[in-house]
PDB file of C-alpha atoms in Angstrom:
ATOM      1  CA  MET H 709      19.220   5.936  49.905  1.00  0.00           C
ATOM      2  CA  ILE H 710      20.037   2.887  51.741  1.00  0.00           C
ATOM      3  CA  PRO H 711      19.447   2.821  55.607  1.00  0.00           C
ATOM      4  CA  LYS H 712      22.513   1.899  57.239  1.00  0.00           C
ATOM      5  CA  ALA H 713      22.751  -0.405  60.835  1.00  0.00           C
ATOM      6  CA  THR H 714      24.711   0.881  63.737  1.00  0.00           C
ATOM      7  CA  TYR H 715      27.014  -1.274  65.411  1.00  0.00           C
ATOM      8  CA  THR H 716      27.987  -1.142  69.162  1.00  0.00           C
ATOM      9  CA  ASP H 717      31.721  -1.036  70.046  1.00  0.00           C
ATOM     10  CA  ALA H 718      31.002  -4.649  71.694  1.00  0.00           C
ATOM     11  CA  GLN H 719      29.315  -5.658  68.168  1.00  0.00           C
ATOM     12  CA  LEU H 720      32.743  -4.638  66.535  1.00  0.00           C
ATOM     13  CA  ALA H 721      34.746  -5.941  68.832  1.00  0.00           C
ATOM     14  CA  GLU H 722      33.141  -9.417  68.420  1.00  0.00           C
ATOM     15  CA  MET H 723      33.403  -8.942  64.662  1.00  0.00           C
ATOM     16  CA  LEU H 724      37.096  -8.403  65.106  1.00  0.00           C
ATOM     17  CA  THR H 725      37.642 -11.444  67.428  1.00  0.00           C
ATOM     18  CA  LYS H 726      35.863 -13.644  65.090  1.00  0.00           C
ATOM     19  CA  ALA H 727      37.891 -12.268  62.247  1.00  0.00           C
ATOM     20  CA  GLY H 728      41.267 -13.226  64.447  1.00  0.00           C
ATOM     21  CA  ILE H 729      42.270  -9.439  64.747  1.00  0.00           C
ATOM     22  CA  ARG H 730      43.806  -8.533  68.357  1.00  0.00           C
ATOM     23  CA  LEU H 731      41.640  -5.605  69.676  1.00  0.00           C
ATOM     24  CA  SER H 732      42.735  -2.469  70.618  1.00  0.00           C
ATOM     25  CA  ALA H 733      40.634   0.734  71.449  1.00  0.00           C
ATOM     26  CA  GLN H 734      42.292   2.453  68.331  1.00  0.00           C
ATOM     27  CA  ARG H 735      41.575  -0.517  65.833  1.00  0.00           C
ATOM     28  CA  ILE H 736      38.011  -0.382  67.287  1.00  0.00           C
ATOM     29  CA  ALA H 737      37.667   3.253  66.827  1.00  0.00           C
ATOM     30  CA  VAL H 738      38.846   3.069  63.079  1.00  0.00           C
ATOM     31  CA  PHE H 739      36.285   0.070  62.690  1.00  0.00           C
ATOM     32  CA  ALA H 740      33.395   2.338  64.063  1.00  0.00           C
ATOM     33  CA  ILE H 741      33.880   5.130  61.907  1.00  0.00           C
ATOM     34  CA  VAL H 742      33.903   2.915  59.010  1.00  0.00           C
ATOM     35  CA  ALA H 743      30.967   0.681  59.904  1.00  0.00           C
ATOM     36  CA  ASN H 744      28.690   3.504  61.410  1.00  0.00           C
ATOM     37  CA  GLY H 745      29.486   6.559  59.193  1.00  0.00           C
ATOM     38  CA  SER H 746      27.810   7.371  56.050  1.00  0.00           C
ATOM     39  CA  THR H 747      30.563   9.246  54.351  1.00  0.00           C
ATOM     40  CA  HIS H 748      32.989   6.505  53.172  1.00  0.00           C
ATOM     41  CA  PRO H 749      36.070   8.147  55.076  1.00  0.00           C
ATOM     42  CA  THR H 750      39.556   8.510  53.807  1.00  0.00           C
ATOM     43  CA  ALA H 751      42.431   7.589  56.169  1.00  0.00           C
ATOM     44  CA  ASP H 752      42.981  11.369  56.508  1.00  0.00           C
ATOM     45  CA  GLU H 753      39.114  11.932  57.664  1.00  0.00           C
ATOM     46  CA  ILE H 754      39.619   9.174  60.111  1.00  0.00           C
ATOM     47  CA  PHE H 755      42.908  10.370  61.586  1.00  0.00           C
ATOM     48  CA  SER H 756      41.248  13.906  61.944  1.00  0.00           C
ATOM     49  CA  GLU H 757      38.248  12.433  63.628  1.00  0.00           C
ATOM     50  CA  LEU H 758      40.328  10.327  66.283  1.00  0.00           C
ATOM     51  CA  SER H 759      43.413  12.525  66.746  1.00  0.00           C
ATOM     52  CA  GLU H 760      41.897  14.320  69.746  1.00  0.00           C
ATOM     53  CA  ARG H 761      40.513  11.493  71.482  1.00  0.00           C
ATOM     54  CA  TYR H 762      43.771   9.633  71.003  1.00  0.00           C
ATOM     55  CA  PRO H 763      46.662  12.329  71.294  1.00  0.00           C
ATOM     56  CA  SER H 764      49.179   9.834  70.556  1.00  0.00           C
ATOM     57  CA  LEU H 765      47.819   8.534  67.273  1.00  0.00           C
ATOM     58  CA  SER H 766      49.850   8.483  64.165  1.00  0.00           C
ATOM     59  CA  ARG H 767      48.688   7.803  60.511  1.00  0.00           C
ATOM     60  CA  THR H 768      50.614   4.532  60.539  1.00  0.00           C
ATOM     61  CA  THR H 769      48.189   3.324  63.256  1.00  0.00           C
ATOM     62  CA  ILE H 770      45.446   4.152  60.977  1.00  0.00           C
ATOM     63  CA  TYR H 771      46.757   2.842  57.552  1.00  0.00           C
ATOM     64  CA  ASN H 772      47.508  -0.407  59.635  1.00  0.00           C
ATOM     65  CA  SER H 773      44.283  -0.729  61.127  1.00  0.00           C
ATOM     66  CA  LEU H 774      42.615   0.027  57.753  1.00  0.00           C
ATOM     67  CA  HIS H 775      44.851  -2.768  56.281  1.00  0.00           C
ATOM     68  CA  THR H 776      44.021  -5.181  58.738  1.00  0.00           C
ATOM     69  CA  LEU H 777      40.523  -4.804  58.261  1.00  0.00           C
ATOM     70  CA  VAL H 778      40.625  -4.862  54.687  1.00  0.00           C
ATOM     71  CA  ASP H 779      42.637  -8.354  54.626  1.00  0.00           C
ATOM     72  CA  ALA H 780      40.076  -9.704  57.076  1.00  0.00           C
ATOM     73  CA  GLY H 781      37.193  -8.798  54.750  1.00  0.00           C
ATOM     74  CA  LEU H 782      35.555  -6.478  57.308  1.00  0.00           C
ATOM     75  CA  ILE H 783      35.732  -3.238  55.045  1.00  0.00           C
ATOM     76  CA  ARG H 784      36.524  -2.796  51.821  1.00  0.00           C
ATOM     77  CA  GLN H 785      38.499  -0.285  49.653  1.00  0.00           C
ATOM     78  CA  LEU H 786      36.400   2.007  47.070  1.00  0.00           C
ATOM     79  CA  GLU H 787      38.345   3.331  44.001  1.00  0.00           C
ATOM     80  CA  ILE H 788      35.734   6.391  43.692  1.00  0.00           C
ATOM     81  CA  GLU H 789      38.261   9.129  43.350  1.00  0.00           C
ATOM     82  CA  SER H 790      42.060   8.557  41.822  1.00  0.00           C
ATOM     83  CA  SER H 791      43.305  10.985  44.783  1.00  0.00           C
ATOM     84  CA  ASN H 792      41.827   9.352  47.648  1.00  0.00           C
ATOM     85  CA  MET H 793      41.233   5.731  48.828  1.00  0.00           C
ATOM     86  CA  ARG H 794      37.584   5.683  50.804  1.00  0.00           C
ATOM     87  CA  TYR H 795      36.554   2.912  52.874  1.00  0.00           C
ATOM     88  CA  ASP H 796      33.031   1.080  53.233  1.00  0.00           C
ATOM     89  CA  LEU H 797      31.815  -2.064  55.468  1.00  0.00           C
ATOM     90  CA  VAL H 798      31.619  -5.196  53.792  1.00  0.00           C
ATOM     91  CA  PRO H 799      29.000  -7.173  55.683  1.00  0.00           C
ATOM     92  CA  GLN H 800      25.827  -5.045  54.228  1.00  0.00           C
ATOM     93  CA  GLN H 801      23.375  -5.302  51.458  1.00  0.00           C
ATOM     94  CA  LEU H 802      24.869  -5.181  48.082  1.00  0.00           C
ATOM     95  CA  HIS H 803      24.780  -1.462  46.833  1.00  0.00           C
ATOM     96  CA  SER H 804      26.017   1.275  44.530  1.00  0.00           C
ATOM     97  CA  HIS H 805      27.464   4.555  45.097  1.00  0.00           C
ATOM     98  CA  PHE H 806      26.921   7.968  43.752  1.00  0.00           C
ATOM     99  CA  MET H 807      29.695  10.671  44.013  1.00  0.00           C
ATOM    100  CA  CYS H 808      28.777  14.289  44.290  1.00  0.00           C
ATOM    101  CA  CYS H 809      31.464  16.175  41.745  1.00  0.00           C
ATOM    102  CA  LYS H 810      30.386  19.354  43.380  1.00  0.00           C
ATOM    103  CA  CYS H 811      30.417  18.556  47.597  1.00  0.00           C
ATOM    104  CA  GLY H 812      32.548  15.362  47.143  1.00  0.00           C
ATOM    105  CA  ARG H 813      29.815  13.361  49.485  1.00  0.00           C
ATOM    106  CA  ILE H 814      28.984   9.948  48.669  1.00  0.00           C
ATOM    107  CA  TYR H 815      25.939   8.238  49.030  1.00  0.00           C
ATOM    108  CA  ASP H 816      24.706   4.457  49.280  1.00  0.00           C
ATOM    109  CA  LEU H 817      22.084   3.626  46.728  1.00  0.00           C
ATOM    110  CA  PRO H 818      20.201   0.576  45.812  1.00  0.00           C
ATOM    111  CA  MET H 819      21.800  -1.598  43.172  1.00  0.00           C
ATOM    112  CA  PRO H 820      20.167  -2.047  39.980  1.00  0.00           C
ATOM    113  CA  PRO H 821      18.001  -5.182  39.743  1.00  0.00           C
ATOM    114  CA  ASP H 822      19.577  -8.332  37.963  1.00  0.00           C
ATOM    115  CA  ILE H 823      22.873  -6.416  37.793  1.00  0.00           C
ATOM    116  CA  GLU H 824      24.882 -10.147  38.000  1.00  0.00           C
ATOM    117  CA  ASN H 825      22.950 -10.773  34.336  1.00  0.00           C
ATOM    118  CA  PHE H 826      25.056  -7.991  32.498  1.00  0.00           C
ATOM    119  CA  VAL H 827      28.080 -10.297  33.161  1.00  0.00           C
ATOM    120  CA  ALA H 828      28.512 -12.569  29.953  1.00  0.00           C
ATOM    121  CA  ASN H 829      28.530 -16.632  30.587  1.00  0.00           C
ATOM    122  CA  GLY H 830      31.784 -17.853  31.445  1.00  0.00           C
ATOM    123  CA  PHE H 831      32.851 -15.236  33.540  1.00  0.00           C
ATOM    124  CA  THR H 832      32.700 -15.525  37.291  1.00  0.00           C
ATOM    125  CA  THR H 833      32.099 -12.255  39.350  1.00  0.00           C
ATOM    126  CA  GLN H 834      33.746 -11.755  42.457  1.00  0.00           C
ATOM    127  CA  SER H 835      32.850  -8.114  43.075  1.00  0.00           C
ATOM    128  CA  ILE H 836      30.738  -5.480  41.701  1.00  0.00           C
ATOM    129  CA  ASP H 837      31.296  -1.760  42.040  1.00  0.00           C
ATOM    130  CA  LEU H 838      29.070   0.607  40.383  1.00  0.00           C
ATOM    131  CA  CYS H 839      29.508   4.307  40.759  1.00  0.00           C
ATOM    132  CA  PHE H 840      27.595   7.176  39.662  1.00  0.00           C
ATOM    133  CA  LYS H 841      29.044  10.576  39.761  1.00  0.00           C
ATOM    134  CA  GLY H 842      27.092  14.069  39.226  1.00  0.00           C
ATOM    135  CA  LEU H 843      25.475  16.258  41.311  1.00  0.00           C
ATOM    136  CA  CYS H 844      23.735  15.286  44.576  1.00  0.00           C
ATOM    137  CA  HIS H 845      20.359  16.614  45.271  1.00  0.00           C
ATOM    138  CA  ASN H 846      21.343  19.267  47.468  1.00  0.00           C
ATOM    139  CA  CYS H 847      23.903  20.508  44.937  1.00  0.00           C
ATOM    140  CA  SER H 848      21.564  20.330  41.885  1.00  0.00           C
ATOM    141  CA  ASN H 849      19.336  22.607  43.962  1.00  0.00           C
ATOM    142  CA  ASN H 850      21.856  25.059  44.452  1.00  0.00           C
ATOM    143  CA  HIS H 851      23.179  24.939  41.002  1.00  0.00           C
TER     144      HIS H 851
END
């Protein structure tokens, strides 16, 4: 699995400012969950995690923050599951994902070497999304 960097609120605020995004405590908190977590959270998971800290927080604020961060190119949407959009930090090493079909956890894995060479000549790649699905090591051992 790929180690993930941890960002302070000050570093996240600087990234938001450079992207031209107005700072708010809630927006930084949403960004922190995506940037520092390893779960590739859904909007509902982010809402659940932040609702105690921000009692007046609405799901609309979560969705608006996520859309702003996606539009700025700081996070991206992962269409790993058809029922839930998940989010991942953009400025990080290119990687693939593995989703456990039993527990639902998503892991970052190294991208296979030379994956860009699989695209035929004349095509221009804008993004690469590779997701493996199966049983994670924990669920495989308990199966």
